[in-house]
Amino acid sequence: MDNNIIIIVSVILSLLLFLSMFFSSTETAMFSINRYRLKDLARKRVTYARVTLKMLQTPSRLLGTILIGNNFINIAASAIATRLGYEIYGDTGILISTISLTVVILLFGEIFPKTLATQYPEKIIRMSCYVMYALTKILLPLLVLTDKTTALIIKLFGSNENIDSKKQFSVSELKMVLHDSSTQIPTGYKEMLLSILDLEERDIEDIIIETKNIIGINLDAPIEKSREVLLKYQFEYMPVYHRDINGTEGFLYIKDAINFFLLTDKKEQTITNLKKILKPPIFIPETSDLFKQLTNFVSKHNTPVAMVVDEYGDVQGMITINLILQQIIGHLNTIATQSSAGYQENENTYILYGKSAIHDVNKRFDLELRAKNAKTINGLIMEVVETFPKGNFGFRRHGYQFETLAIRHNAVYKLRIKKISATDAESEN
């Protein structure tokens, strides 16, 4: 074969190899790029992003264009290489050209361009999207024909061509996405998003302020007593009740209380007038989940606080929107609220309150306390000791040393928890 012909054929093969690289890299880049970033760029009127999104709206046609181009080029290259090998080496040249072209296409037409495209999808798309858009328009009649043929074949095999490929993520799938995107989402944002998803799995009773810990105003007491309670605690809102918490008549907000007790004439400071400035109480079931209640606080209720009742209508505690928000963004350093988990004493030691929810303590201090049925630290301790001692005591459990510091009304009020080494943990009771 003439040398000039060999050179021309070699140039054609090189061009076909380049086109194979183009289609392979474009395919990978188009289907691996971050869609959310692409949409953000499109909203900013970045041209290549808008063109790419338009093509991705019909992925079957985009993929069809790429496959038609790539297969045509690879088959053409194979035919030319086979002919060239036969002309130079005879029958042996067919085998040589087949092996050589397979290796070359595998390395430079598949592995290299696709690896490059996964690392730099945006750059690849920026260079190739306009060519691909033009090709989808040119090949449109052929693409429509292939789409209809494919749909017919799928139907013959009993599959549903209308199956929704954009099904909503389940909560567990969303959590997995967030865990896998650790390098793309800042840690703080990721933790907040995970906390929001956790709300549906947690009941209100996990974080309520129990009735014995609620500070409120008793309407049966003198008005001076109400003023003393308000000035002493200064909570953002307090329940106001007759006799006991089950007789809650409403909530007194701190701003209304200040106006009433400090700016109103003392003669007007009566129980009757106090009841006039109360916000109506909201009662919710203890089985409600935190996400539903947060939604209700925002869109349904006019107050950020509610009383939690059991199936018999008895008040079990109080819930506020701040307590739910704390599960998402951590402790709120705003006006005082009726809740506190404790604090870290040193590197491995923590001072906690028995009423604190186990989930809150684990999240706030990155611990791994576990209980069978208990929701609070005090409940966990009761599960372990079973009978309640009169004085302070200590024990080891699940890699932690527990030491009670204060006991009130047959319940642990305050305790110290310390992480212990693996060697010490082996000697747990």
Tab-separated table of C-alpha atoms in Angstrom:
chain	number	residue	atom	x	y	z
A	1	MET	CA	0.000	0.000	0.000
A	2	ASP	CA	1.226	3.450	-0.883
A	3	ASN	CA	2.823	5.377	2.002
A	4	ASN	CA	0.642	8.433	1.355
A	5	ILE	CA	-2.486	6.309	1.687
A	6	ILE	CA	-1.193	4.833	4.957
A	7	ILE	CA	-0.610	8.348	6.305
A	8	ILE	CA	-4.092	9.499	5.258
A	9	VAL	CA	-5.706	6.407	6.802
A	10	SER	CA	-3.712	6.912	10.010
A	11	VAL	CA	-4.883	10.511	10.206
A	12	ILE	CA	-8.506	9.385	9.717
A	13	LEU	CA	-8.116	6.764	12.461
A	14	SER	CA	-6.652	9.390	14.799
A	15	LEU	CA	-9.580	11.710	14.064
A	16	LEU	CA	-12.065	8.908	14.711
A	17	LEU	CA	-10.280	8.082	17.981
A	18	PHE	CA	-10.549	11.733	19.032
A	19	LEU	CA	-14.284	11.730	18.232
A	20	SER	CA	-14.694	8.521	20.249
A	21	MET	CA	-13.013	10.281	23.185
A	22	PHE	CA	-15.356	13.227	22.687
A	23	PHE	CA	-18.543	11.132	22.823
A	24	SER	CA	-17.355	8.943	25.717
A	25	SER	CA	-16.297	11.887	27.882
A	26	THR	CA	-19.493	13.792	27.045
A	27	GLU	CA	-21.667	10.833	28.024
A	28	THR	CA	-20.035	10.493	31.426
A	29	ALA	CA	-19.939	14.247	32.068
A	30	MET	CA	-23.594	14.767	31.119
A	31	PHE	CA	-24.892	12.091	33.471
A	32	SER	CA	-22.506	12.646	36.389
A	33	ILE	CA	-22.579	16.423	36.749
A	34	ASN	CA	-24.204	17.899	39.846
A	35	ARG	CA	-27.745	18.691	38.665
A	36	TYR	CA	-28.340	21.156	41.486
A	37	ARG	CA	-25.283	23.193	40.565
A	38	LEU	CA	-26.368	23.061	36.920
A	39	LYS	CA	-29.812	24.381	37.864
A	40	ASP	CA	-28.230	27.124	39.935
A	41	LEU	CA	-26.075	28.186	36.991
A	42	ALA	CA	-29.100	28.057	34.693
A	43	ARG	CA	-30.998	30.396	37.027
A	44	LYS	CA	-28.042	32.760	36.738
A	45	ARG	CA	-28.533	32.617	32.945
A	46	VAL	CA	-25.298	30.739	32.213
A	47	THR	CA	-25.808	29.621	28.608
A	48	TYR	CA	-24.075	26.234	28.625
A	49	ALA	CA	-25.948	25.228	31.789
A	50	ARG	CA	-29.308	26.109	30.247
A	51	VAL	CA	-28.469	24.185	27.058
A	52	THR	CA	-27.344	21.140	29.040
A	53	LEU	CA	-30.449	21.136	31.230
A	54	LYS	CA	-32.634	21.312	28.145
A	55	MET	CA	-30.958	18.196	26.746
A	56	LEU	CA	-31.195	16.383	30.071
A	57	GLN	CA	-34.961	16.888	30.081
A	58	THR	CA	-35.070	14.130	27.426
A	59	PRO	CA	-32.241	11.838	28.563
A	60	SER	CA	-33.191	9.034	26.159
A	61	ARG	CA	-32.627	11.291	23.138
A	62	LEU	CA	-29.368	12.635	24.533
A	63	LEU	CA	-28.123	9.124	25.236
A	64	GLY	CA	-29.314	7.992	21.807
A	65	THR	CA	-27.324	10.754	20.103
A	66	ILE	CA	-24.176	9.826	22.018
A	67	LEU	CA	-24.564	6.102	21.325
A	68	ILE	CA	-25.279	6.622	17.627
A	69	GLY	CA	-22.213	8.812	17.260
A	70	ASN	CA	-19.921	6.622	19.335
A	71	ASN	CA	-20.982	3.333	17.751
A	72	PHE	CA	-20.761	4.744	14.231
A	73	ILE	CA	-17.238	6.023	14.895
A	74	ASN	CA	-16.013	2.825	16.566
A	75	ILE	CA	-17.413	0.614	13.797
A	76	ALA	CA	-15.911	2.888	11.134
A	77	ALA	CA	-12.535	2.842	12.886
A	78	SER	CA	-12.705	-0.949	13.186
A	79	ALA	CA	-13.471	-1.366	9.476
A	80	ILE	CA	-10.679	0.993	8.380
A	81	ALA	CA	-8.144	-0.557	10.772
A	82	THR	CA	-9.040	-4.053	9.612
A	83	ARG	CA	-8.618	-3.047	5.955
A	84	LEU	CA	-5.298	-1.338	6.726
A	85	GLY	CA	-4.010	-4.369	8.621
A	86	TYR	CA	-5.011	-6.722	5.819
A	87	GLU	CA	-3.315	-4.581	3.141
A	88	ILE	CA	-0.045	-4.455	5.092
A	89	TYR	CA	0.186	-7.891	6.783
A	90	GLY	CA	-2.399	-9.987	4.992
A	91	ASP	CA	-4.629	-12.320	7.017
A	92	THR	CA	-2.424	-11.909	10.088
A	93	GLY	CA	-2.983	-8.161	9.897
A	94	ILE	CA	-6.696	-8.662	10.625
A	95	LEU	CA	-5.877	-10.179	14.029
A	96	ILE	CA	-3.188	-7.562	14.733
A	97	SER	CA	-5.495	-4.658	13.856
A	98	THR	CA	-8.370	-6.104	15.919
A	99	ILE	CA	-6.232	-6.529	19.052
A	100	SER	CA	-4.466	-3.191	18.603
A	101	LEU	CA	-7.650	-1.219	17.989
A	102	THR	CA	-9.404	-2.894	20.935
A	103	VAL	CA	-6.606	-1.836	23.296
A	104	VAL	CA	-6.439	1.690	21.868
A	105	ILE	CA	-10.231	2.260	22.021
A	106	LEU	CA	-10.434	0.739	25.507
A	107	LEU	CA	-7.674	3.001	26.840
A	108	PHE	CA	-8.128	6.219	24.861
A	109	GLY	CA	-11.750	5.927	23.769
A	110	GLU	CA	-13.273	4.703	27.045
A	111	ILE	CA	-11.191	4.572	30.247
A	112	PHE	CA	-9.166	7.778	29.872
A	113	PRO	CA	-11.958	10.125	28.651
A	114	LYS	CA	-14.538	8.771	31.106
A	115	THR	CA	-12.150	9.017	34.051
A	116	LEU	CA	-11.309	12.575	33.015
A	117	ALA	CA	-15.013	13.403	32.696
A	118	THR	CA	-15.820	12.206	36.231
A	119	GLN	CA	-13.144	14.553	37.575
A	120	TYR	CA	-13.976	17.585	35.423
A	121	PRO	CA	-17.588	17.181	34.213
A	122	GLU	CA	-18.284	20.896	34.083
A	123	LYS	CA	-15.291	21.660	31.880
A	124	ILE	CA	-16.146	18.818	29.502
A	125	ILE	CA	-19.772	19.940	29.207
A	126	ARG	CA	-18.737	23.541	28.636
A	127	MET	CA	-16.798	22.423	25.542
A	128	SER	CA	-19.201	19.784	24.196
A	129	CYS	CA	-22.785	20.833	24.982
A	130	TYR	CA	-23.288	23.025	21.908
A	131	VAL	CA	-22.084	20.315	19.513
A	132	MET	CA	-24.302	17.744	21.235
A	133	TYR	CA	-27.294	20.086	21.094
A	134	ALA	CA	-26.817	20.535	17.342
A	135	LEU	CA	-26.470	16.768	16.817
A	136	THR	CA	-29.702	16.047	18.738
A	137	LYS	CA	-31.511	18.411	16.374
A	138	ILE	CA	-29.926	16.896	13.249
A	139	LEU	CA	-30.617	13.312	14.362
A	140	LEU	CA	-34.095	14.070	15.733
A	141	PRO	CA	-36.057	11.957	13.155
A	142	LEU	CA	-33.800	8.970	13.803
A	143	LEU	CA	-34.014	9.506	17.590
A	144	VAL	CA	-37.818	9.597	17.494
A	145	LEU	CA	-37.800	6.325	15.565
A	146	THR	CA	-35.426	4.657	18.044
A	147	ASP	CA	-37.498	5.943	20.995
A	148	LYS	CA	-40.683	4.410	19.598
A	149	THR	CA	-38.916	1.145	18.769
A	150	THR	CA	-37.454	0.940	22.264
A	151	ALA	CA	-40.849	1.646	23.839
A	152	LEU	CA	-42.406	-1.124	21.750
A	153	ILE	CA	-39.741	-3.636	22.762
A	154	ILE	CA	-40.140	-2.721	26.440
A	155	LYS	CA	-43.883	-3.192	26.140
A	156	LEU	CA	-43.427	-6.608	24.511
A	157	PHE	CA	-41.348	-7.714	27.503
A	158	GLY	CA	-44.181	-6.722	29.848
A	159	SER	CA	-42.484	-3.699	31.397
A	160	ASN	CA	-44.262	-0.412	32.082
A	161	GLU	CA	-42.706	2.367	30.056
A	162	ASN	CA	-44.502	4.957	32.178
A	163	ILE	CA	-42.878	3.950	35.467
A	164	ASP	CA	-41.932	7.137	37.270
A	165	SER	CA	-38.154	7.322	37.422
A	166	LYS	CA	-38.334	10.369	39.656
A	167	LYS	CA	-39.824	8.772	42.742
A	168	GLN	CA	-39.472	10.718	45.957
A	169	PHE	CA	-36.652	9.840	48.316
A	170	SER	CA	-37.590	8.078	51.527
A	171	VAL	CA	-36.304	9.550	54.797
A	172	SER	CA	-33.666	6.809	55.129
A	173	GLU	CA	-32.496	7.427	51.547
A	174	LEU	CA	-32.219	11.168	52.201
A	175	LYS	CA	-30.135	10.440	55.295
A	176	MET	CA	-27.861	8.217	53.240
A	177	VAL	CA	-27.454	10.987	50.650
A	178	LEU	CA	-26.480	13.450	53.384
A	179	HIS	CA	-24.011	11.011	54.970
A	180	ASP	CA	-22.403	10.323	51.581
A	181	SER	CA	-22.106	14.037	50.766
A	182	SER	CA	-19.804	14.814	53.686
A	183	THR	CA	-17.273	16.588	51.440
A	184	GLN	CA	-19.903	18.681	49.638
A	185	ILE	CA	-22.075	19.930	52.523
A	186	PRO	CA	-20.537	21.770	55.506
A	187	THR	CA	-20.728	19.709	58.690
A	188	GLY	CA	-22.979	22.210	60.484
A	189	TYR	CA	-25.541	22.261	57.683
A	190	LYS	CA	-25.460	18.476	57.352
A	191	GLU	CA	-26.138	17.982	61.063
A	192	MET	CA	-29.059	20.403	60.928
A	193	LEU	CA	-30.594	18.622	57.934
A	194	LEU	CA	-30.176	15.226	59.609
A	195	SER	CA	-31.792	16.610	62.759
A	196	ILE	CA	-34.807	17.770	60.734
A	197	LEU	CA	-35.183	14.293	59.234
A	198	ASP	CA	-34.958	12.767	62.720
A	199	LEU	CA	-37.958	14.770	63.941
A	200	GLU	CA	-40.467	12.408	62.300
A	201	GLU	CA	-39.003	9.477	64.233
A	202	ARG	CA	-39.254	11.137	67.637
A	203	ASP	CA	-42.343	11.631	69.787
A	204	ILE	CA	-43.147	14.753	71.751
A	205	GLU	CA	-42.699	12.863	75.011
A	206	ASP	CA	-38.965	12.628	74.242
A	207	ILE	CA	-38.419	16.323	74.973
A	208	ILE	CA	-41.391	17.607	76.990
A	209	ILE	CA	-40.971	19.492	80.219
A	210	GLU	CA	-42.596	17.133	82.702
A	211	THR	CA	-45.378	18.433	84.920
A	212	LYS	CA	-43.259	18.262	88.068
A	213	ASN	CA	-40.681	20.548	86.438
A	214	ILE	CA	-43.144	23.114	85.052
A	215	ILE	CA	-43.059	26.530	86.695
A	216	GLY	CA	-46.435	28.247	86.413
A	217	ILE	CA	-48.816	30.708	88.038
A	218	ASN	CA	-51.636	29.465	90.248
A	219	LEU	CA	-54.755	31.624	89.937
A	220	ASP	CA	-55.905	30.470	93.369
A	221	ALA	CA	-52.878	32.135	94.998
A	222	PRO	CA	-52.735	35.861	95.781
A	223	ILE	CA	-51.746	38.159	92.914
A	224	GLU	CA	-48.572	39.100	94.817
A	225	LYS	CA	-47.472	35.465	94.657
A	226	SER	CA	-47.899	35.506	90.876
A	227	ARG	CA	-45.704	38.608	90.675
A	228	GLU	CA	-43.007	36.922	92.775
A	229	VAL	CA	-42.985	33.807	90.583
A	230	LEU	CA	-42.735	35.898	87.414
A	231	LEU	CA	-39.903	38.112	88.673
A	232	LYS	CA	-37.993	35.113	90.056
A	233	TYR	CA	-37.992	32.934	86.941
A	234	GLN	CA	-38.708	35.324	84.026
A	235	PHE	CA	-39.510	32.545	81.581
A	236	GLU	CA	-40.622	33.555	78.124
A	237	TYR	CA	-44.070	32.083	78.789
A	238	MET	CA	-45.702	30.427	81.784
A	239	PRO	CA	-48.845	28.313	82.110
A	240	VAL	CA	-51.539	29.832	84.272
A	241	TYR	CA	-53.867	27.378	86.014
A	242	HIS	CA	-56.472	26.739	88.725
A	243	ARG	CA	-55.498	24.325	91.520
A	244	ASP	CA	-53.048	22.240	89.437
A	245	ILE	CA	-51.581	22.039	85.938
A	246	ASN	CA	-54.590	20.053	84.662
A	247	GLY	CA	-56.631	23.216	85.129
A	248	THR	CA	-54.527	25.272	82.707
A	249	GLU	CA	-56.468	28.296	81.479
A	250	GLY	CA	-53.826	29.864	79.273
A	251	PHE	CA	-50.253	31.100	78.910
A	252	LEU	CA	-48.789	34.327	80.196
A	253	TYR	CA	-46.115	35.853	77.954
A	254	ILE	CA	-43.256	37.744	79.567
A	255	LYS	CA	-43.928	40.924	77.561
A	256	ASP	CA	-47.591	40.946	78.633
A	257	ALA	CA	-46.619	40.166	82.219
A	258	ILE	CA	-44.179	43.103	82.332
A	259	ASN	CA	-46.862	45.465	81.083
A	260	PHE	CA	-49.333	44.071	83.607
A	261	PHE	CA	-47.171	44.030	86.741
A	262	LEU	CA	-44.854	46.994	86.100
A	263	LEU	CA	-46.850	49.435	83.992
A	264	THR	CA	-50.391	48.867	85.247
A	265	ASP	CA	-51.827	50.528	88.345
A	266	LYS	CA	-51.745	48.161	91.321
A	267	LYS	CA	-55.486	48.508	91.759
A	268	GLU	CA	-55.921	47.031	88.299
A	269	GLN	CA	-53.620	44.098	89.071
A	270	THR	CA	-56.300	41.543	89.842
A	271	ILE	CA	-56.799	37.887	88.960
A	272	THR	CA	-59.717	38.861	86.727
A	273	ASN	CA	-57.597	41.313	84.745
A	274	LEU	CA	-54.700	38.871	84.623
A	275	LYS	CA	-56.934	36.279	82.952
A	276	LYS	CA	-57.812	38.827	80.258
A	277	ILE	CA	-54.225	38.967	78.937
A	278	LEU	CA	-53.700	35.209	78.811
A	279	LYS	CA	-53.178	33.467	75.478
A	280	PRO	CA	-55.585	30.541	74.978
A	281	PRO	CA	-54.021	27.142	75.763
A	282	ILE	CA	-53.259	24.560	73.089
A	283	PHE	CA	-53.528	20.865	74.019
A	284	ILE	CA	-51.825	18.215	71.896
A	285	PRO	CA	-51.540	14.399	72.199
A	286	GLU	CA	-48.311	12.939	73.556
A	287	THR	CA	-48.122	10.516	70.617
A	288	SER	CA	-47.631	13.323	68.068
A	289	ASP	CA	-44.199	13.397	66.396
A	290	LEU	CA	-41.914	16.411	66.606
A	291	PHE	CA	-42.017	17.215	62.882
A	292	LYS	CA	-45.817	17.388	62.853
A	293	GLN	CA	-45.847	19.582	65.938
A	294	LEU	CA	-43.211	21.923	64.542
A	295	THR	CA	-45.375	22.295	61.431
A	296	ASN	CA	-48.417	22.999	63.601
A	297	PHE	CA	-46.563	25.624	65.615
A	298	VAL	CA	-45.520	27.403	62.424
A	299	SER	CA	-48.692	27.161	60.338
A	300	LYS	CA	-51.625	26.279	62.614
A	301	HIS	CA	-51.193	27.442	66.205
A	302	ASN	CA	-50.912	31.090	67.149
A	303	THR	CA	-48.777	30.296	70.184
A	304	PRO	CA	-45.267	28.803	70.414
A	305	VAL	CA	-46.160	26.674	73.430
A	306	ALA	CA	-48.642	23.878	74.143
A	307	MET	CA	-49.639	21.466	76.864
A	308	VAL	CA	-49.153	17.735	76.177
A	309	VAL	CA	-51.946	15.390	77.280
A	310	ASP	CA	-52.344	11.617	77.398
A	311	GLU	CA	-55.281	9.553	76.121
A	312	TYR	CA	-57.280	10.412	79.242
A	313	GLY	CA	-56.795	14.157	78.836
A	314	ASP	CA	-54.387	14.488	81.784
A	315	VAL	CA	-51.527	16.928	81.279
A	316	GLN	CA	-48.188	15.123	80.992
A	317	GLY	CA	-45.991	18.122	80.322
A	318	MET	CA	-45.333	21.183	78.219
A	319	ILE	CA	-43.731	21.602	74.791
A	320	THR	CA	-42.419	24.787	73.157
A	321	ILE	CA	-41.255	25.579	69.665
A	322	ASN	CA	-37.838	26.450	71.126
A	323	LEU	CA	-37.453	22.917	72.485
A	324	ILE	CA	-38.095	21.486	69.020
A	325	LEU	CA	-35.753	23.961	67.349
A	326	GLN	CA	-33.057	22.982	69.834
A	327	GLN	CA	-33.192	19.480	68.345
A	328	ILE	CA	-32.221	21.035	64.998
A	329	ILE	CA	-29.774	23.831	65.782
A	330	GLY	CA	-28.720	23.066	69.330
A	331	HIS	CA	-29.205	25.046	72.517
A	332	LEU	CA	-30.827	28.438	72.006
A	333	ASN	CA	-29.200	31.237	73.971
A	334	THR	CA	-32.303	33.421	74.085
A	335	ILE	CA	-34.735	34.291	76.859
A	336	ALA	CA	-34.733	31.645	79.568
A	337	THR	CA	-36.683	28.494	78.820
A	338	GLN	CA	-37.676	25.671	81.149
A	339	SER	CA	-35.077	23.148	79.887
A	340	SER	CA	-31.425	22.255	80.437
A	341	ALA	CA	-29.373	19.155	79.671
A	342	GLY	CA	-26.187	19.892	81.614
A	343	TYR	CA	-22.600	20.818	80.796
A	344	GLN	CA	-19.166	19.327	80.129
A	345	GLU	CA	-16.952	19.389	83.223
A	346	ASN	CA	-13.726	18.333	81.490
A	347	GLU	CA	-12.578	16.269	78.501
A	348	ASN	CA	-14.340	13.014	79.458
A	349	THR	CA	-16.649	14.062	82.297
A	350	TYR	CA	-20.140	15.571	82.097
A	351	ILE	CA	-22.558	16.975	84.662
A	352	LEU	CA	-26.110	16.090	83.664
A	353	TYR	CA	-29.633	16.498	84.988
A	354	GLY	CA	-31.788	13.418	85.504
A	355	LYS	CA	-34.765	14.924	83.658
A	356	SER	CA	-32.702	15.404	80.469
A	357	ALA	CA	-33.688	13.329	77.434
A	358	ILE	CA	-31.140	10.657	76.494
A	359	HIS	CA	-31.336	11.677	72.827
A	360	ASP	CA	-30.547	15.319	73.698
A	361	VAL	CA	-27.593	14.368	75.883
A	362	ASN	CA	-26.153	12.026	73.233
A	363	LYS	CA	-26.494	14.654	70.544
A	364	ARG	CA	-25.194	17.589	72.558
A	365	PHE	CA	-22.167	15.851	74.061
A	366	ASP	CA	-21.561	13.184	71.380
A	367	LEU	CA	-22.197	10.310	73.802
A	368	GLU	CA	-23.654	6.846	73.207
A	369	LEU	CA	-25.910	6.284	76.196
A	370	ARG	CA	-28.463	3.516	75.595
A	371	ALA	CA	-31.658	2.411	77.333
A	372	LYS	CA	-34.278	-0.251	76.649
A	373	ASN	CA	-37.414	1.841	77.114
A	374	ALA	CA	-36.415	4.919	79.095
A	375	LYS	CA	-36.447	8.362	77.505
A	376	THR	CA	-34.573	10.299	80.203
A	377	ILE	CA	-31.296	9.884	82.097
A	378	ASN	CA	-33.254	9.222	85.301
A	379	GLY	CA	-35.227	6.500	83.506
A	380	LEU	CA	-31.995	4.894	82.274
A	381	ILE	CA	-30.666	4.801	85.840
A	382	MET	CA	-33.904	3.251	87.103
A	383	GLU	CA	-33.628	0.517	84.457
A	384	VAL	CA	-30.165	-0.366	85.739
A	385	VAL	CA	-30.582	-0.198	89.532
A	386	GLU	CA	-34.263	-1.376	89.554
A	387	THR	CA	-34.641	-0.472	93.248
A	388	PHE	CA	-33.959	3.125	94.214
A	389	PRO	CA	-31.349	3.678	97.012
A	390	LYS	CA	-31.910	6.454	99.526
A	391	GLY	CA	-28.514	8.085	99.117
A	392	ASN	CA	-26.105	8.852	96.276
A	393	PHE	CA	-24.601	5.871	94.474
A	394	GLY	CA	-22.556	4.924	91.410
A	395	PHE	CA	-22.267	2.207	88.786
A	396	ARG	CA	-20.737	1.434	85.383
A	397	ARG	CA	-22.705	0.866	82.211
A	398	HIS	CA	-21.842	0.641	78.475
A	399	GLY	CA	-18.414	2.250	78.878
A	400	TYR	CA	-19.516	5.027	81.253
A	401	GLN	CA	-19.209	5.555	84.990
A	402	PHE	CA	-22.335	7.042	86.589
A	403	GLU	CA	-22.196	8.924	89.898
A	404	THR	CA	-25.303	10.598	91.326
A	405	LEU	CA	-24.752	14.009	92.924
A	406	ALA	CA	-28.229	14.974	94.070
A	407	ILE	CA	-31.485	13.072	94.615
A	408	ARG	CA	-34.826	14.809	94.988
A	409	HIS	CA	-38.288	13.331	95.400
A	410	ASN	CA	-37.158	9.755	94.640
A	411	ALA	CA	-35.504	10.801	91.381
A	412	VAL	CA	-31.947	11.615	90.331
A	413	TYR	CA	-31.729	15.380	90.038
A	414	LYS	CA	-28.046	15.732	89.131
A	415	LEU	CA	-25.253	13.307	88.249
A	416	ARG	CA	-21.765	12.993	86.827
A	417	ILE	CA	-21.000	10.735	83.874
A	418	LYS	CA	-17.450	9.851	82.906
A	419	LYS	CA	-16.174	7.942	79.896
A	420	ILE	CA	-14.019	5.005	80.972
A	421	SER	CA	-11.313	3.125	79.104
A	422	ALA	CA	-11.918	-0.173	77.335
A	423	THR	CA	-9.955	-2.009	80.035
A	424	ASP	CA	-12.076	-0.525	82.814
A	425	ALA	CA	-15.241	-1.172	80.825
A	426	GLU	CA	-14.568	-4.935	80.934
A	427	SER	CA	-15.082	-4.846	84.690
A	428	GLU	CA	-18.608	-3.340	84.475
A	429	ASN	CA	-21.308	-4.817	86.650
